[in-house]
Coordinates of C-alpha atoms and ligand atoms in Angstrom, one line a residue:
M1 CA 83.7 184.3 3.4
R2 CA 86.0 186.3 5.6
W3 CA 89.7 186.0 4.8
T4 CA 90.5 184.5 8.1
T5 CA 87.9 181.7 7.5
R6 CA 89.3 181.2 4.0
L7 CA 92.8 180.9 5.4
A8 CA 91.7 178.4 8.0
T9 CA 90.3 176.1 5.3
M10 CA 93.2 176.6 3.0
V11 CA 96.0 175.8 5.4
P12 CA 95.0 172.1 5.9
L13 CA 94.4 171.7 2.2
L14 CA 97.8 173.0 1.4
A15 CA 99.4 170.7 4.0
L16 CA 97.5 167.8 2.4
A17 CA 98.7 168.7 -1.1
L18 CA 102.3 168.9 0.1
L19 CA 102.0 165.5 1.8
A20 CA 100.5 164.0 -1.3
G21 CA 103.4 165.4 -3.3
C22 CA 105.9 163.7 -1.1
A23 CA 104.2 160.4 -1.2
E24 CA 104.1 160.6 -4.9
K25 CA 107.8 161.2 -5.1
A26 CA 108.7 158.3 -2.9
D27 CA 106.5 156.1 -5.1
Q28 CA 108.2 157.0 -8.4
P29 CA 110.2 154.3 -10.2
R30 CA 114.0 154.5 -9.6
V31 CA 115.5 155.9 -12.7
L32 CA 118.8 154.9 -14.3
A33 CA 119.6 157.4 -17.0
G34 CA 120.4 155.7 -20.3
A35 CA 119.8 152.2 -19.1
D36 CA 117.5 149.9 -21.0
A37 CA 115.2 147.4 -19.3
G38 CA 114.8 145.4 -22.5
R39 CA 118.5 144.9 -22.8
G40 CA 118.5 144.1 -19.1
L41 CA 116.1 141.2 -19.5
A42 CA 118.3 139.8 -22.3
L43 CA 121.3 140.0 -20.0
V44 CA 119.4 138.3 -17.2
R45 CA 118.7 135.4 -19.7
A46 CA 122.2 135.3 -21.0
N47 CA 123.9 135.4 -17.6
G48 CA 122.2 132.5 -15.9
C49 CA 120.5 134.6 -13.2
A50 CA 117.5 132.2 -13.5
A51 CA 119.7 129.3 -12.4
C52 CA 119.4 130.7 -8.9
H53 CA 116.4 133.0 -9.1
A54 CA 112.8 132.7 -10.4
V55 CA 112.7 135.8 -12.6
P56 CA 109.5 137.2 -14.1
G57 CA 110.0 137.2 -17.9
V58 CA 112.2 134.1 -17.8
A59 CA 110.2 130.9 -18.2
W60 CA 113.0 128.5 -17.4
P61 CA 114.9 127.7 -15.3
R62 CA 113.4 129.0 -12.1
G63 CA 116.2 128.4 -9.6
E64 CA 115.5 128.5 -5.9
V65 CA 118.9 129.3 -4.4
G66 CA 118.6 133.1 -4.5
G67 CA 114.9 133.7 -4.0
P68 CA 112.3 135.0 -6.5
L69 CA 112.9 138.5 -7.9
A70 CA 109.2 139.2 -8.5
G71 CA 108.3 142.4 -6.7
F72 CA 111.9 143.3 -6.2
A73 CA 111.2 147.0 -7.1
D74 CA 109.0 147.3 -4.0
R75 CA 111.6 145.9 -1.6
P76 CA 113.3 148.6 0.5
L77 CA 116.5 146.4 1.0
I78 CA 118.7 144.4 -1.2
A79 CA 119.3 140.9 0.3
G80 CA 117.7 142.3 3.5
R81 CA 120.6 144.5 4.4
L82 CA 121.6 147.1 1.8
P83 CA 119.5 150.1 0.7
N84 CA 117.6 149.3 -2.6
Q85 CA 118.9 152.3 -4.5
P86 CA 120.2 152.3 -8.1
R87 CA 123.9 152.8 -7.3
T88 CA 124.0 150.1 -4.6
L89 CA 122.0 147.7 -6.8
V90 CA 124.4 148.2 -9.8
A91 CA 127.4 147.4 -7.5
W92 CA 125.5 144.4 -6.1
L93 CA 124.8 143.1 -9.6
R94 CA 128.4 143.1 -10.4
D95 CA 130.1 141.8 -7.3
P96 CA 127.9 141.0 -4.2
P97 CA 130.7 139.7 -1.9
A98 CA 132.8 142.9 -2.6
L99 CA 129.8 145.0 -1.4
S100 CA 128.7 142.8 1.4
P101 CA 131.2 140.2 2.7
G102 CA 129.6 136.8 3.1
A103 CA 127.0 137.5 0.4
A104 CA 125.8 134.2 -1.0
M105 CA 125.6 135.4 -4.6
P106 CA 128.8 135.2 -6.6
A107 CA 130.3 138.0 -8.8
T108 CA 128.6 138.0 -12.2
G109 CA 131.2 139.5 -14.6
L110 CA 128.6 142.1 -15.7
S111 CA 130.1 145.5 -16.8
E112 CA 128.9 148.7 -15.2
A113 CA 126.7 149.4 -18.3
Q114 CA 125.3 145.9 -18.3
A115 CA 124.5 146.0 -14.6
R116 CA 122.7 149.3 -15.1
D117 CA 120.5 147.7 -17.8
V118 CA 119.8 144.7 -15.5
A119 CA 118.9 147.1 -12.6
A120 CA 116.5 148.9 -14.9
Y121 CA 114.8 145.6 -15.7
L122 CA 114.6 144.7 -12.0
Y123 CA 113.0 148.0 -11.2
T124 CA 110.2 147.1 -13.6
L125 CA 109.3 144.2 -11.3
D126 CA 106.9 145.8 -8.9
G127 CA 104.0 144.1 -7.2
R128 CA 101.4 145.7 -9.4
Ligands
HEC1 C1 124.8 131.0 -8.0 C2 123.5 131.5 -7.7 C3 123.2 132.9 -8.1 C4 123.3 133.5 -9.4 C5 123.8 132.9 -10.7 C6 122.7 134.8 -9.3 N1 122.3 135.0 -8.0 FE1 121.4 136.7 -7.3 N2 121.4 135.9 -5.4 C7 121.8 134.7 -5.1 C8 121.7 134.5 -3.6 C9 122.1 133.3 -2.9 C10 121.2 135.7 -3.1 C11 121.0 136.1 -1.7 C12 122.3 136.8 -1.2 C13 122.5 137.0 0.2 O1 121.5 137.2 0.9 O2 123.6 137.1 0.7 C14 121.0 136.6 -4.3 C15 120.5 137.9 -4.2 C16 120.1 138.6 -5.3 C17 119.4 139.9 -5.3 C18 118.8 140.5 -4.0 C19 117.4 139.9 -3.9 C20 116.6 140.5 -2.8 O3 115.5 140.0 -2.7 O4 117.0 141.4 -2.1 C21 119.2 140.3 -6.6 C22 118.5 141.5 -7.0 C23 119.9 139.3 -7.4 N3 120.4 138.3 -6.6 C24 119.9 139.4 -8.8 C25 120.6 138.6 -9.6 C26 120.8 138.8 -11.0 C27 120.2 139.9 -11.8 C28 121.6 137.7 -11.4 C29 122.2 137.5 -12.8 C30 123.0 138.6 -13.3 C31 121.9 136.9 -10.3 N4 121.3 137.4 -9.2 C32 122.6 135.7 -10.3 C33 122.3 133.7 -5.9 C34 122.6 133.9 -7.3

């Protein structure tokens, strides 16, 4: 094979590999260093989230005020209006109205560390 032909086949392959790399990155779970999803689930149970939300991993209650949290990790937005990123989610989980005036979810009293654990749990809730 002449080098020009070889180059012509390699360039599209390289572009594809780069694109695949990007797609993979966007698909990765959002990481909260040091947070523990298991503790997060315990905190979800202890803090009454399920009074307002149906939460996978919590059998009862399955409240309907706040909407189900199944598949939350796949949603691009929090409450339809804030970017679903770790830092924003942690702030939301502590005090939604402070972050977004008019938010219909009350402040939770979670500490920063607790909210990080809860966020880690919510990010395990993907659609798969
Ligand atoms: C008193 C009811 C209530 C409680 C308790 C409550 N929430 Fe909410 N939550 C809501 C409502 C209502 C919304 C929608 C807010 C809005 O759109 O303004 C919401 C929104 C959310 C969202 C965004 C959901 C989405 O689909 O974008 C998350 C995540 C969430 N709550 C997690 C929690 C967690 C975790 C707890 C417990 C620490 C909790 N909530 C406790 C009522 C509640």
